[in-house]
Each structure stands twice: as structure tokens, then as C-alpha cells.
PDB file of C-alpha atoms and ligand atoms in Angstrom:
ATOM      1  CA  MET A   1    -130.325  29.518-132.369  1.00  0.00           C
ATOM      2  CA  GLY A   2    -127.649  30.576-129.914  1.00  0.00           C
ATOM      3  CA  GLU A   3    -129.015  34.161-129.827  1.00  0.00           C
ATOM      4  CA  LYS A   4    -129.097  34.089-126.024  1.00  0.00           C
ATOM      5  CA  HIS A   5    -125.272  33.833-125.974  1.00  0.00           C
ATOM      6  CA  LYS A   6    -124.796  37.214-127.630  1.00  0.00           C
ATOM      7  CA  GLY A   7    -121.991  39.135-125.993  1.00  0.00           C
ATOM      8  CA  ILE A   8    -120.587  36.160-124.041  1.00  0.00           C
ATOM      9  CA  PRO A   9    -117.063  35.179-125.199  1.00  0.00           C
ATOM     10  CA  HIS A  10    -117.237  31.992-127.236  1.00  0.00           C
ATOM     11  CA  ARG A  11    -114.962  29.945-124.878  1.00  0.00           C
ATOM     12  CA  LEU A  12    -117.293  30.648-121.930  1.00  0.00           C
ATOM     13  CA  ARG A  13    -120.490  29.626-123.623  1.00  0.00           C
ATOM     14  CA  GLY A  14    -120.272  26.094-122.281  1.00  0.00           C
ATOM     15  CA  VAL A  15    -122.449  23.222-123.254  1.00  0.00           C
ATOM     16  CA  GLU A  16    -125.927  23.555-124.744  1.00  0.00           C
ATOM     17  CA  LEU A  17    -127.906  21.563-122.162  1.00  0.00           C
ATOM     18  CA  GLU A  18    -131.226  21.466-123.965  1.00  0.00           C
ATOM     19  CA  ARG A  19    -131.104  19.212-127.027  1.00  0.00           C
ATOM     20  CA  TRP A  20    -132.368  20.496-130.347  1.00  0.00           C
ATOM     21  CA  THR A  21    -135.388  18.455-131.327  1.00  0.00           C
ATOM     22  CA  VAL A  22    -137.909  18.934-134.126  1.00  0.00           C
ATOM     23  CA  GLN A  23    -140.371  20.431-131.662  1.00  0.00           C
ATOM     24  CA  ARG A  24    -137.838  22.895-130.278  1.00  0.00           C
ATOM     25  CA  LEU A  25    -136.615  23.887-133.716  1.00  0.00           C
ATOM     26  CA  LEU A  26    -140.197  24.520-134.883  1.00  0.00           C
ATOM     27  CA  LYS A  27    -140.859  26.754-131.903  1.00  0.00           C
ATOM     28  CA  TRP A  28    -137.581  28.630-132.316  1.00  0.00           C
ATOM     29  CA  THR A  29    -138.137  29.152-136.046  1.00  0.00           C
ATOM     30  CA  GLU A  30    -141.683  30.376-135.585  1.00  0.00           C
ATOM     31  CA  GLU A  31    -140.574  32.974-133.037  1.00  0.00           C
ATOM     32  CA  TYR A  32    -137.569  34.020-135.069  1.00  0.00           C
ATOM     33  CA  LEU A  33    -139.509  34.448-138.324  1.00  0.00           C
ATOM     34  CA  ARG A  34    -142.317  36.273-136.507  1.00  0.00           C
ATOM     35  CA  GLY A  35    -139.741  38.648-135.061  1.00  0.00           C
ATOM     36  CA  LYS A  36    -138.499  39.316-138.599  1.00  0.00           C
ATOM     37  CA  GLY A  37    -142.004  40.304-139.661  1.00  0.00           C
ATOM     38  CA  LEU A  38    -142.979  37.285-141.819  1.00  0.00           C
ATOM     39  CA  ALA A  39    -146.722  36.880-142.225  1.00  0.00           C
ATOM     40  CA  SER A  40    -146.994  33.078-141.724  1.00  0.00           C
ATOM     41  CA  PRO A  41    -144.105  32.159-139.412  1.00  0.00           C
ATOM     42  CA  ARG A  42    -145.523  28.841-138.188  1.00  0.00           C
ATOM     43  CA  LEU A  43    -146.348  27.526-141.644  1.00  0.00           C
ATOM     44  CA  GLU A  44    -143.055  28.666-143.137  1.00  0.00           C
ATOM     45  CA  GLY A  45    -141.155  27.195-140.185  1.00  0.00           C
ATOM     46  CA  GLU A  46    -142.886  23.860-140.735  1.00  0.00           C
ATOM     47  CA  GLN A  47    -142.098  23.935-144.433  1.00  0.00           C
ATOM     48  CA  LEU A  48    -138.432  24.718-143.809  1.00  0.00           C
ATOM     49  CA  VAL A  49    -137.974  22.030-141.151  1.00  0.00           C
ATOM     50  CA  ALA A  50    -139.868  19.472-143.253  1.00  0.00           C
ATOM     51  CA  HIS A  51    -137.644  20.313-146.230  1.00  0.00           C
ATOM     52  CA  LEU A  52    -134.502  20.012-144.093  1.00  0.00           C
ATOM     53  CA  LEU A  53    -135.503  16.516-142.999  1.00  0.00           C
ATOM     54  CA  GLY A  54    -137.024  15.424-146.304  1.00  0.00           C
ATOM     55  CA  VAL A  55    -140.424  14.685-144.759  1.00  0.00           C
ATOM     56  CA  ASN A  56    -143.987  16.025-144.938  1.00  0.00           C
ATOM     57  CA  ARG A  57    -145.186  18.705-142.516  1.00  0.00           C
ATOM     58  CA  LEU A  58    -147.447  16.174-140.822  1.00  0.00           C
ATOM     59  CA  ASP A  59    -144.494  13.855-140.138  1.00  0.00           C
ATOM     60  CA  LEU A  60    -142.936  16.557-137.974  1.00  0.00           C
ATOM     61  CA  TYR A  61    -145.744  16.071-135.467  1.00  0.00           C
ATOM     62  CA  LEU A  62    -145.465  12.298-135.552  1.00  0.00           C
ATOM     63  CA  ASP A  63    -141.837  12.444-134.409  1.00  0.00           C
ATOM     64  CA  PRO A  64    -141.513  15.724-132.463  1.00  0.00           C
ATOM     65  CA  HIS A  65    -138.638  14.515-130.259  1.00  0.00           C
ATOM     66  CA  ARG A  66    -136.381  13.506-133.134  1.00  0.00           C
ATOM     67  CA  PRO A  67    -132.991  15.038-132.316  1.00  0.00           C
ATOM     68  CA  LEU A  68    -131.178  17.250-134.821  1.00  0.00           C
ATOM     69  CA  HIS A  69    -127.526  16.775-135.638  1.00  0.00           C
ATOM     70  CA  PRO A  70    -125.097  19.716-135.739  1.00  0.00           C
ATOM     71  CA  GLU A  71    -124.770  19.404-139.560  1.00  0.00           C
ATOM     72  CA  GLU A  72    -128.554  19.584-139.920  1.00  0.00           C
ATOM     73  CA  LEU A  73    -128.644  22.672-137.714  1.00  0.00           C
ATOM     74  CA  ALA A  74    -125.913  24.319-139.785  1.00  0.00           C
ATOM     75  CA  THR A  75    -127.809  23.626-143.025  1.00  0.00           C
ATOM     76  CA  PHE A  76    -130.975  24.935-141.438  1.00  0.00           C
ATOM     77  CA  LYS A  77    -129.314  28.152-140.351  1.00  0.00           C
ATOM     78  CA  GLY A  78    -128.318  28.760-143.988  1.00  0.00           C
ATOM     79  CA  MET A  79    -131.918  28.227-145.137  1.00  0.00           C
ATOM     80  CA  VAL A  80    -133.308  30.619-142.534  1.00  0.00           C
ATOM     81  CA  LYS A  81    -130.728  33.257-143.453  1.00  0.00           C
ATOM     82  CA  ARG A  82    -131.769  33.099-147.116  1.00  0.00           C
ATOM     83  CA  ARG A  83    -135.421  33.403-146.147  1.00  0.00           C
ATOM     84  CA  ILE A  84    -135.023  36.464-143.939  1.00  0.00           C
ATOM     85  CA  LYS A  85    -132.993  38.160-146.672  1.00  0.00           C
ATOM     86  CA  GLY A  86    -136.169  37.949-148.751  1.00  0.00           C
ATOM     87  CA  GLU A  87    -135.663  34.889-150.954  1.00  0.00           C
ATOM     88  CA  PRO A  88    -139.038  33.191-151.614  1.00  0.00           C
ATOM     89  CA  LEU A  89    -139.564  30.066-149.535  1.00  0.00           C
ATOM     90  CA  GLN A  90    -140.299  28.081-152.702  1.00  0.00           C
ATOM     91  CA  TYR A  91    -136.808  28.700-154.130  1.00  0.00           C
ATOM     92  CA  ILE A  92    -135.308  27.464-150.864  1.00  0.00           C
ATOM     93  CA  THR A  93    -137.423  24.317-150.685  1.00  0.00           C
ATOM     94  CA  GLY A  94    -137.464  23.907-154.485  1.00  0.00           C
ATOM     95  CA  LYS A  95    -141.187  23.197-154.710  1.00  0.00           C
ATOM     96  CA  GLN A  96    -144.666  24.683-154.843  1.00  0.00           C
ATOM     97  CA  GLY A  97    -148.082  23.071-154.698  1.00  0.00           C
ATOM     98  CA  PHE A  98    -150.408  23.956-157.585  1.00  0.00           C
ATOM     99  CA  TRP A  99    -153.813  22.518-158.481  1.00  0.00           C
ATOM    100  CA  LYS A 100    -153.457  18.852-157.445  1.00  0.00           C
ATOM    101  CA  HIS A 101    -149.702  18.374-157.572  1.00  0.00           C
ATOM    102  CA  GLU A 102    -146.376  19.529-156.250  1.00  0.00           C
ATOM    103  CA  PHE A 103    -144.136  21.223-158.829  1.00  0.00           C
ATOM    104  CA  VAL A 104    -140.359  21.511-158.787  1.00  0.00           C
ATOM    105  CA  VAL A 105    -139.211  25.131-159.135  1.00  0.00           C
ATOM    106  CA  ASN A 106    -135.933  27.011-159.231  1.00  0.00           C
ATOM    107  CA  PRO A 107    -135.069  30.704-159.696  1.00  0.00           C
ATOM    108  CA  ARG A 108    -135.199  30.280-163.515  1.00  0.00           C
ATOM    109  CA  VAL A 109    -138.976  29.823-163.428  1.00  0.00           C
ATOM    110  CA  LEU A 110    -141.879  31.766-162.031  1.00  0.00           C
ATOM    111  CA  ILE A 111    -143.338  30.277-158.854  1.00  0.00           C
ATOM    112  CA  PRO A 112    -146.816  28.964-159.795  1.00  0.00           C
ATOM    113  CA  ARG A 113    -149.511  31.245-158.366  1.00  0.00           C
ATOM    114  CA  ARG A 114    -152.828  30.296-156.807  1.00  0.00           C
ATOM    115  CA  GLU A 115    -154.710  32.650-159.150  1.00  0.00           C
ATOM    116  CA  SER A 116    -153.389  30.761-162.193  1.00  0.00           C
ATOM    117  CA  GLU A 117    -155.556  27.815-161.154  1.00  0.00           C
ATOM    118  CA  VAL A 118    -158.465  29.787-162.658  1.00  0.00           C
ATOM    119  CA  LEU A 119    -156.931  29.253-166.106  1.00  0.00           C
ATOM    120  CA  VAL A 120    -156.614  25.505-165.434  1.00  0.00           C
ATOM    121  CA  GLN A 121    -160.218  25.284-164.245  1.00  0.00           C
ATOM    122  CA  VAL A 122    -161.660  27.269-167.157  1.00  0.00           C
ATOM    123  CA  THR A 123    -159.633  25.245-169.684  1.00  0.00           C
ATOM    124  CA  LEU A 124    -160.725  21.923-168.162  1.00  0.00           C
ATOM    125  CA  GLU A 125    -164.388  22.942-168.183  1.00  0.00           C
ATOM    126  CA  THR A 126    -164.213  24.169-171.774  1.00  0.00           C
ATOM    127  CA  LEU A 127    -162.445  21.024-172.973  1.00  0.00           C
ATOM    128  CA  ARG A 128    -164.891  18.651-171.300  1.00  0.00           C
ATOM    129  CA  ASP A 129    -166.718  17.853-174.547  1.00  0.00           C
ATOM    130  CA  TRP A 130    -163.633  17.069-176.605  1.00  0.00           C
ATOM    131  CA  ASP A 131    -162.454  13.516-176.966  1.00  0.00           C
ATOM    132  CA  ALA A 132    -158.718  13.938-177.353  1.00  0.00           C
ATOM    133  CA  PRO A 133    -157.828  17.616-177.369  1.00  0.00           C
ATOM    134  CA  LEU A 134    -154.494  18.989-178.523  1.00  0.00           C
ATOM    135  CA  ILE A 135    -153.421  21.878-176.282  1.00  0.00           C
ATOM    136  CA  LEU A 136    -150.596  24.373-176.647  1.00  0.00           C
ATOM    137  CA  ASP A 137    -149.275  26.191-173.560  1.00  0.00           C
ATOM    138  CA  VAL A 138    -147.200  29.251-174.503  1.00  0.00           C
ATOM    139  CA  GLY A 139    -144.705  30.416-171.840  1.00  0.00           C
ATOM    140  CA  THR A 140    -144.992  27.199-169.895  1.00  0.00           C
ATOM    141  CA  GLY A 141    -142.380  28.008-167.193  1.00  0.00           C
ATOM    142  CA  SER A 142    -142.550  25.186-164.628  1.00  0.00           C
ATOM    143  CA  GLY A 143    -145.225  23.556-166.805  1.00  0.00           C
ATOM    144  CA  CYS A 144    -147.777  23.910-164.017  1.00  0.00           C
ATOM    145  CA  LEU A 145    -150.707  24.756-166.332  1.00  0.00           C
ATOM    146  CA  ILE A 146    -150.375  22.189-169.101  1.00  0.00           C
ATOM    147  CA  ILE A 147    -149.178  19.394-166.784  1.00  0.00           C
ATOM    148  CA  SER A 148    -152.125  19.923-164.427  1.00  0.00           C
ATOM    149  CA  ILE A 149    -154.509  19.838-167.392  1.00  0.00           C
ATOM    150  CA  LEU A 150    -152.979  16.703-168.957  1.00  0.00           C
ATOM    151  CA  ALA A 151    -153.028  14.936-165.589  1.00  0.00           C
ATOM    152  CA  ASP A 152    -156.786  15.581-165.324  1.00  0.00           C
ATOM    153  CA  LEU A 153    -157.560  14.722-168.978  1.00  0.00           C
ATOM    154  CA  PRO A 154    -156.048  11.329-169.750  1.00  0.00           C
ATOM    155  CA  ASN A 155    -156.829  11.579-173.483  1.00  0.00           C
ATOM    156  CA  ALA A 156    -155.401  15.050-173.999  1.00  0.00           C
ATOM    157  CA  VAL A 157    -152.055  15.743-175.634  1.00  0.00           C
ATOM    158  CA  GLY A 158    -150.020  18.889-175.044  1.00  0.00           C
ATOM    159  CA  ILE A 159    -147.166  21.062-176.191  1.00  0.00           C
ATOM    160  CA  ALA A 160    -145.264  23.145-173.655  1.00  0.00           C
ATOM    161  CA  ALA A 161    -143.453  26.070-175.302  1.00  0.00           C
ATOM    162  CA  ASP A 162    -141.116  28.617-173.768  1.00  0.00           C
ATOM    163  CA  ILE A 163    -138.350  30.914-174.903  1.00  0.00           C
ATOM    164  CA  SER A 164    -136.252  29.752-171.952  1.00  0.00           C
ATOM    165  CA  LEU A 165    -134.446  26.412-172.164  1.00  0.00           C
ATOM    166  CA  ASP A 166    -133.938  26.511-168.393  1.00  0.00           C
ATOM    167  CA  ALA A 167    -137.694  26.681-167.940  1.00  0.00           C
ATOM    168  CA  LEU A 168    -138.223  23.756-170.310  1.00  0.00           C
ATOM    169  CA  ARG A 169    -135.764  21.668-168.274  1.00  0.00           C
ATOM    170  CA  ILE A 170    -137.885  22.237-165.168  1.00  0.00           C
ATOM    171  CA  ALA A 171    -141.114  21.552-167.082  1.00  0.00           C
ATOM    172  CA  LYS A 172    -139.586  18.260-168.269  1.00  0.00           C
ATOM    173  CA  LYS A 173    -138.813  17.232-164.683  1.00  0.00           C
ATOM    174  CA  ASN A 174    -142.343  18.066-163.584  1.00  0.00           C
ATOM    175  CA  ALA A 175    -143.866  16.182-166.498  1.00  0.00           C
ATOM    176  CA  ALA A 176    -141.862  13.126-165.442  1.00  0.00           C
ATOM    177  CA  HIS A 177    -142.865  13.369-161.748  1.00  0.00           C
ATOM    178  CA  ILE A 178    -146.504  13.820-162.628  1.00  0.00           C
ATOM    179  CA  LYS A 179    -146.312  11.099-165.288  1.00  0.00           C
ATOM    180  CA  VAL A 180    -147.483  12.925-168.389  1.00  0.00           C
ATOM    181  CA  THR A 181    -144.203  12.763-170.319  1.00  0.00           C
ATOM    182  CA  ASP A 182    -145.647  10.494-173.005  1.00  0.00           C
ATOM    183  CA  ARG A 183    -148.334  13.090-173.827  1.00  0.00           C
ATOM    184  CA  LEU A 184    -146.252  16.274-173.654  1.00  0.00           C
ATOM    185  CA  ALA A 185    -143.814  17.718-176.199  1.00  0.00           C
ATOM    186  CA  LEU A 186    -141.440  20.536-175.230  1.00  0.00           C
ATOM    187  CA  VAL A 187    -140.663  23.263-177.756  1.00  0.00           C
ATOM    188  CA  GLN A 188    -138.286  26.214-177.435  1.00  0.00           C
ATOM    189  CA  GLY A 189    -139.096  29.440-179.248  1.00  0.00           C
ATOM    190  CA  ASP A 190    -140.556  32.920-179.304  1.00  0.00           C
ATOM    191  CA  LEU A 191    -144.341  32.772-178.666  1.00  0.00           C
ATOM    192  CA  LEU A 192    -145.991  31.105-181.695  1.00  0.00           C
ATOM    193  CA  ALA A 193    -143.003  31.393-184.050  1.00  0.00           C
ATOM    194  CA  PRO A 194    -142.101  27.660-183.828  1.00  0.00           C
ATOM    195  CA  PHE A 195    -145.548  26.715-185.195  1.00  0.00           C
ATOM    196  CA  LYS A 196    -146.161  27.004-188.920  1.00  0.00           C
ATOM    197  CA  GLU A 197    -149.176  25.012-190.127  1.00  0.00           C
ATOM    198  CA  GLU A 198    -149.940  23.422-186.759  1.00  0.00           C
ATOM    199  CA  ALA A 199    -153.352  24.068-185.231  1.00  0.00           C
ATOM    200  CA  PHE A 200    -154.720  23.256-181.772  1.00  0.00           C
ATOM    201  CA  HIS A 201    -158.021  22.796-180.001  1.00  0.00           C
ATOM    202  CA  ALA A 202    -156.830  25.150-177.287  1.00  0.00           C
ATOM    203  CA  ILE A 203    -154.019  27.643-176.886  1.00  0.00           C
ATOM    204  CA  ILE A 204    -153.474  28.706-173.298  1.00  0.00           C
ATOM    205  CA  SER A 205    -150.965  31.108-171.806  1.00  0.00           C
ATOM    206  CA  ASN A 206    -150.043  32.980-168.676  1.00  0.00           C
ATOM    207  CA  PRO A 207    -147.717  35.409-170.450  1.00  0.00           C
ATOM    208  CA  PRO A 208    -145.591  38.128-168.840  1.00  0.00           C
ATOM    209  CA  TYR A 209    -148.133  40.914-168.218  1.00  0.00           C
ATOM    210  CA  VAL A 210    -146.760  43.183-165.505  1.00  0.00           C
ATOM    211  CA  ALA A 211    -146.849  46.765-166.771  1.00  0.00           C
ATOM    212  CA  GLU A 212    -143.465  48.464-167.082  1.00  0.00           C
ATOM    213  CA  GLU A 213    -144.884  51.339-165.042  1.00  0.00           C
ATOM    214  CA  GLU A 214    -145.809  49.012-162.171  1.00  0.00           C
ATOM    215  CA  TRP A 215    -142.534  47.112-161.896  1.00  0.00           C
ATOM    216  CA  ASN A 216    -141.194  49.157-158.992  1.00  0.00           C
ATOM    217  CA  SER A 217    -144.350  48.648-156.958  1.00  0.00           C
ATOM    218  CA  LEU A 218    -143.988  44.829-156.994  1.00  0.00           C
ATOM    219  CA  PRO A 219    -142.861  43.245-153.697  1.00  0.00           C
ATOM    220  CA  LYS A 220    -139.068  42.996-153.355  1.00  0.00           C
ATOM    221  CA  GLU A 221    -139.377  39.202-153.069  1.00  0.00           C
ATOM    222  CA  VAL A 222    -140.762  39.123-156.606  1.00  0.00           C
ATOM    223  CA  ARG A 223    -138.586  41.821-158.209  1.00  0.00           C
ATOM    224  CA  GLY A 224    -135.363  40.639-156.639  1.00  0.00           C
ATOM    225  CA  TYR A 225    -135.701  36.877-157.074  1.00  0.00           C
ATOM    226  CA  GLU A 226    -138.173  35.816-159.782  1.00  0.00           C
ATOM    227  CA  PRO A 227    -137.060  35.969-163.440  1.00  0.00           C
ATOM    228  CA  SER A 228    -137.985  39.382-164.818  1.00  0.00           C
ATOM    229  CA  HIS A 229    -138.457  38.014-168.368  1.00  0.00           C
ATOM    230  CA  ALA A 230    -141.309  35.899-166.958  1.00  0.00           C
ATOM    231  CA  LEU A 231    -143.092  38.959-165.616  1.00  0.00           C
ATOM    232  CA  LYS A 232    -142.411  42.139-167.593  1.00  0.00           C
ATOM    233  CA  GLY A 233    -145.025  42.770-170.241  1.00  0.00           C
ATOM    234  CA  GLY A 234    -143.917  46.153-171.622  1.00  0.00           C
ATOM    235  CA  LYS A 235    -146.053  49.279-171.656  1.00  0.00           C
ATOM    236  CA  GLY A 236    -149.370  48.642-169.909  1.00  0.00           C
ATOM    237  CA  GLY A 237    -148.301  44.975-169.624  1.00  0.00           C
ATOM    238  CA  LEU A 238    -149.981  44.293-172.958  1.00  0.00           C
ATOM    239  CA  PHE A 239    -147.090  43.404-175.255  1.00  0.00           C
ATOM    240  CA  TYR A 240    -147.408  39.593-175.073  1.00  0.00           C
ATOM    241  CA  LEU A 241    -151.185  39.582-174.609  1.00  0.00           C
ATOM    242  CA  ASN A 242    -151.526  41.625-177.785  1.00  0.00           C
ATOM    243  CA  ALA A 243    -149.098  39.412-179.717  1.00  0.00           C
ATOM    244  CA  LEU A 244    -150.977  36.270-178.674  1.00  0.00           C
ATOM    245  CA  VAL A 245    -154.441  37.643-179.470  1.00  0.00           C
ATOM    246  CA  SER A 246    -153.160  38.865-182.867  1.00  0.00           C
ATOM    247  CA  LYS A 247    -151.524  35.579-183.863  1.00  0.00           C
ATOM    248  CA  ALA A 248    -153.217  32.705-182.026  1.00  0.00           C
ATOM    249  CA  TRP A 249    -156.374  32.499-184.175  1.00  0.00           C
ATOM    250  CA  ARG A 250    -154.337  31.226-187.144  1.00  0.00           C
ATOM    251  CA  HIS A 251    -153.342  28.212-185.017  1.00  0.00           C
ATOM    252  CA  LEU A 252    -156.807  27.339-183.715  1.00  0.00           C
ATOM    253  CA  LEU A 253    -158.892  24.473-185.121  1.00  0.00           C
ATOM    254  CA  PRO A 254    -162.567  25.207-185.863  1.00  0.00           C
ATOM    255  CA  ASN A 255    -164.302  26.007-182.575  1.00  0.00           C
ATOM    256  CA  GLY A 256    -160.897  26.033-180.883  1.00  0.00           C
ATOM    257  CA  PHE A 257    -160.237  28.622-178.203  1.00  0.00           C
ATOM    258  CA  LEU A 258    -157.604  30.921-176.787  1.00  0.00           C
ATOM    259  CA  ALA A 259    -157.494  31.308-172.990  1.00  0.00           C
ATOM    260  CA  LEU A 260    -155.150  33.796-171.332  1.00  0.00           C
ATOM    261  CA  GLU A 261    -154.399  34.866-167.802  1.00  0.00           C
ATOM    262  CA  ILE A 262    -154.501  38.657-167.463  1.00  0.00           C
ATOM    263  CA  GLY A 263    -153.697  41.237-164.791  1.00  0.00           C
ATOM    264  CA  TRP A 264    -156.631  42.102-162.559  1.00  0.00           C
ATOM    265  CA  GLN A 265    -156.858  45.650-163.916  1.00  0.00           C
ATOM    266  CA  GLN A 266    -156.441  44.782-167.601  1.00  0.00           C
ATOM    267  CA  ARG A 267    -159.937  43.616-168.587  1.00  0.00           C
ATOM    268  CA  HIS A 268    -160.945  46.692-170.597  1.00  0.00           C
ATOM    269  CA  LYS A 269    -157.640  46.995-172.416  1.00  0.00           C
ATOM    270  CA  VAL A 270    -157.725  43.275-173.205  1.00  0.00           C
ATOM    271  CA  GLU A 271    -161.283  43.537-174.551  1.00  0.00           C
ATOM    272  CA  ASP A 272    -159.979  46.151-176.986  1.00  0.00           C
ATOM    273  CA  LEU A 273    -157.236  43.766-178.179  1.00  0.00           C
ATOM    274  CA  PHE A 274    -159.917  41.383-179.538  1.00  0.00           C
ATOM    275  CA  GLU A 275    -161.679  44.160-181.516  1.00  0.00           C
ATOM    276  CA  GLY A 276    -161.733  43.413-185.262  1.00  0.00           C
ATOM    277  CA  LYS A 277    -160.007  40.026-184.918  1.00  0.00           C
ATOM    278  CA  PRO A 278    -161.611  36.703-185.908  1.00  0.00           C
ATOM    279  CA  TYR A 279    -162.817  35.646-182.468  1.00  0.00           C
ATOM    280  CA  THR A 280    -166.240  35.215-180.949  1.00  0.00           C
ATOM    281  CA  GLY A 281    -167.702  34.947-177.436  1.00  0.00           C
ATOM    282  CA  VAL A 282    -164.976  36.852-175.607  1.00  0.00           C
ATOM    283  CA  SER A 283    -165.614  36.058-171.912  1.00  0.00           C
ATOM    284  CA  PHE A 284    -163.866  36.860-168.643  1.00  0.00           C
ATOM    285  CA  PHE A 285    -163.545  34.666-165.550  1.00  0.00           C
ATOM    286  CA  PRO A 286    -162.827  35.839-161.994  1.00  0.00           C
ATOM    287  CA  ASP A 287    -160.430  34.607-159.339  1.00  0.00           C
ATOM    288  CA  LEU A 288    -161.484  33.904-155.740  1.00  0.00           C
ATOM    289  CA  GLU A 289    -161.399  37.636-154.994  1.00  0.00           C
ATOM    290  CA  GLY A 290    -163.856  38.273-157.829  1.00  0.00           C
ATOM    291  CA  ARG A 291    -161.280  39.956-160.085  1.00  0.00           C
ATOM    292  CA  ASP A 292    -161.234  39.125-163.803  1.00  0.00           C
ATOM    293  CA  ARG A 293    -158.145  36.987-164.339  1.00  0.00           C
ATOM    294  CA  VAL A 294    -158.850  34.889-167.435  1.00  0.00           C
ATOM    295  CA  VAL A 295    -160.122  35.797-170.880  1.00  0.00           C
ATOM    296  CA  LEU A 296    -161.398  33.106-173.228  1.00  0.00           C
ATOM    297  CA  ALA A 297    -162.417  33.508-176.863  1.00  0.00           C
ATOM    298  CA  ARG A 298    -163.252  31.062-179.646  1.00  0.00           C
ATOM    299  CA  ARG A 299    -162.061  31.259-183.200  1.00  0.00           C
ATOM    300  CA  ARG A 300    -164.790  32.629-185.409  1.00  0.00           C
TER     301      ARG A 300
HETATM  302  C1  LIG B 401    -145.747  34.524-166.219  1.00  0.00           C
HETATM  303  S1  LIG B 401    -144.616  33.240-166.611  1.00  0.00           S
HETATM  304  C2  LIG B 401    -145.750  31.855-166.628  1.00  0.00           C
HETATM  305  C3  LIG B 401    -145.126  30.562-166.263  1.00  0.00           C
HETATM  306  C4  LIG B 401    -146.144  29.426-166.044  1.00  0.00           C
HETATM  307  N1  LIG B 401    -146.930  29.183-167.234  1.00  0.00           N
HETATM  308  C5  LIG B 401    -147.067  29.744-164.884  1.00  0.00           C
HETATM  309  O1  LIG B 401    -148.264  29.996-165.145  1.00  0.00           O
HETATM  310  O2  LIG B 401    -146.620  29.751-163.734  1.00  0.00           O
HETATM  311  C6  LIG B 401    -144.303  33.579-168.317  1.00  0.00           C
HETATM  312  C7  LIG B 401    -143.430  32.591-169.070  1.00  0.00           C
HETATM  313  O3  LIG B 401    -143.307  33.065-170.424  1.00  0.00           O
HETATM  314  C8  LIG B 401    -142.000  32.819-170.891  1.00  0.00           C
HETATM  315  N2  LIG B 401    -141.719  33.763-171.975  1.00  0.00           N
HETATM  316  C9  LIG B 401    -141.323  35.061-171.886  1.00  0.00           C
HETATM  317  N3  LIG B 401    -141.173  35.573-173.116  1.00  0.00           N
HETATM  318  C10 LIG B 401    -141.499  34.602-173.993  1.00  0.00           C
HETATM  319  C11 LIG B 401    -141.526  34.520-175.424  1.00  0.00           C
HETATM  320  N4  LIG B 401    -141.223  35.586-176.191  1.00  0.00           N
HETATM  321  N5  LIG B 401    -141.886  33.359-175.992  1.00  0.00           N
HETATM  322  C12 LIG B 401    -142.203  32.272-175.222  1.00  0.00           C
HETATM  323  N6  LIG B 401    -142.181  32.288-173.886  1.00  0.00           N
HETATM  324  C13 LIG B 401    -141.829  33.427-173.268  1.00  0.00           C
HETATM  325  C14 LIG B 401    -141.120  32.989-169.662  1.00  0.00           C
HETATM  326  O4  LIG B 401    -139.889  32.316-169.826  1.00  0.00           O
HETATM  327  C15 LIG B 401    -142.001  32.419-168.565  1.00  0.00           C
HETATM  328  O5  LIG B 401    -141.741  31.058-168.372  1.00  0.00           O
END
């Protein structure tokens, strides 16, 4: 936007003869983001322009000649600047699609990941035979896992727990948008500490599991912008996985199960965590790339 005027004194720049329309802005953004090395410049451009105008991506093509006002262009410039500095698109637009819904996000919560849909799918399939399951989601973040599950299982009831109050605020918003508020309780606390005698049909979690040693090899977009307490899992990334495997069985009803998302290289270490503990049928489930991303085990 205005790049072609570089070097010309401001007072001589004259009048912009070509109007900024949606179509022109999309084209400009795509070229600009491509030039900055972004992998999906068209898609990201569409998402940014759609967010600016408060419409869906498809709507942009239904009204391509809609003119843009100077204030809109100024706001847009700010959004593009943030993006090329490396801020994730989802924190700029404030949303991310996951499973069947759109979730509100902000920099206090992890952006829901495509691979976490494996945990939703496995949990739904395993719960199919229960009438009215009670499900606990530990480290709920945006609430994407438990809210997706409750939305698909109208008789299920859930508890979303997190150590972060900021995360619970976002989960509450998402529960309201997706209309599961009346079946979801929010609880703040450290892992399973808030639960004394309570037992569940299923305990699910996508805990922080990035190994300390691997932190520096994560993309800058993740390290610099997403909450580190949502990602860092100590040595080998096993701190929270180990704590959950060690403690969850006490809070499982007969035949109840624990299902956890794990890092794609952690299968063997995670298998060891179940050794000697009262679980049975420890099974792993792959993501679309065929990498083991979910472990499920029933209480013995
Ligand atoms: C990897 S994120 C998962 C967020 C969300 N469930 C998802 O799948 O996108 C881990 C979450 O665990 C929470 N967390 C970290 N330490 C915790 C603890 N000791 N007790 C409970 N939650 C914790 C973080 O606040 C974060 O929301």
C-alpha cells in the first residue's frame, strides 16, 4: 500500500487515482505476504480482509468492488504489520476453526491444533456406548476439546479445568458461543488437585509436552507468541504426562478411561509411564501423518 511512492516527497505524491476495493486489497495483500515469505499468502490475505470487514471469506467474492475507507485501510495496515513481524494470524483475527466450530482465542491460550482433533475423535468413539458420560478435560485452554465433545454428545456433561484463569475466561466464552454452557463447569487448579472424591467416565488432556531440550527448535511464531506454560513439559516433555498417568486412575469410574495427546516422538517413553500402574489396554492412535498422537488406557 503506497510502496510505489517510496522516495517521492510526500507533498508531490498527489492523488491515488485507483480506488482501494476488496479485490485490489486482496491482490495487494497476497503479493505483499508472498514477498515476505509466508507460505499461504492468498488464504491469509483473505482471512485478514474478511476479519477487517467482519465477513466470511466467501463474502469477499460476492462484493469484490466494495470500496475501503481510509480508516479501514489504516487498521488493515496495522494487522499486516503484526503478521509480518511473526504474530500468528489467529491472534490477530482472534479465532481458529477446530473440529466443527470456530473458537475464540487470544495470546493467553494455545491456538487449537489440527492434530488435537485426533483426541476428540478417539474420545467420541470410545464414549459412544455411554448414556450420559461425565468427562474431565485437564488443561482446557480455549476449551476446544471438551466443548467439541459436548457439542457432539448432547447427553454428556463436562468439567474444563486449567491452572490459568485467563484460559478459563476464554473457554467460558467459547462454551457460550457453542451453546454448551449448561453442561460445562469451569474449575481452576493444578492438574487433578481440585478433585478429591470425584470420579469420571473419561479424563482427557492435551497437556504441555514440549521437551525442554527442544524448546529452541520450535518456530519463532510459537516460541515468541504462544503461552510457554501451555507448551513446556520439562525434561523429555514428560512432566505433566507422567503426573496425569500417575494420578488419573484414582478419578476414573469402573471401565473409565484416560486419553492424552502426546508428542509424535514420545510413544515409547509414554508406554513406560503406564508400567506397573492400574491401567489396561494401553493403545495409541495416529494423526493424519500416521504419527502416534493419542494414548488411551482404561482403569483396571
Ligand atoms: C497444550 S495446552 C492445551 C490447550 C487446549 N486443551 C488445546 O488442546 O488446545 C495446555 C494447557 O494446560 C494448562 N496447564 C499448564 N499447567 C497446568 C497445570 N499444572 N494444571 C492445569 N492446567 C495446566 C495451560 O494453561 C494450557 O491451557
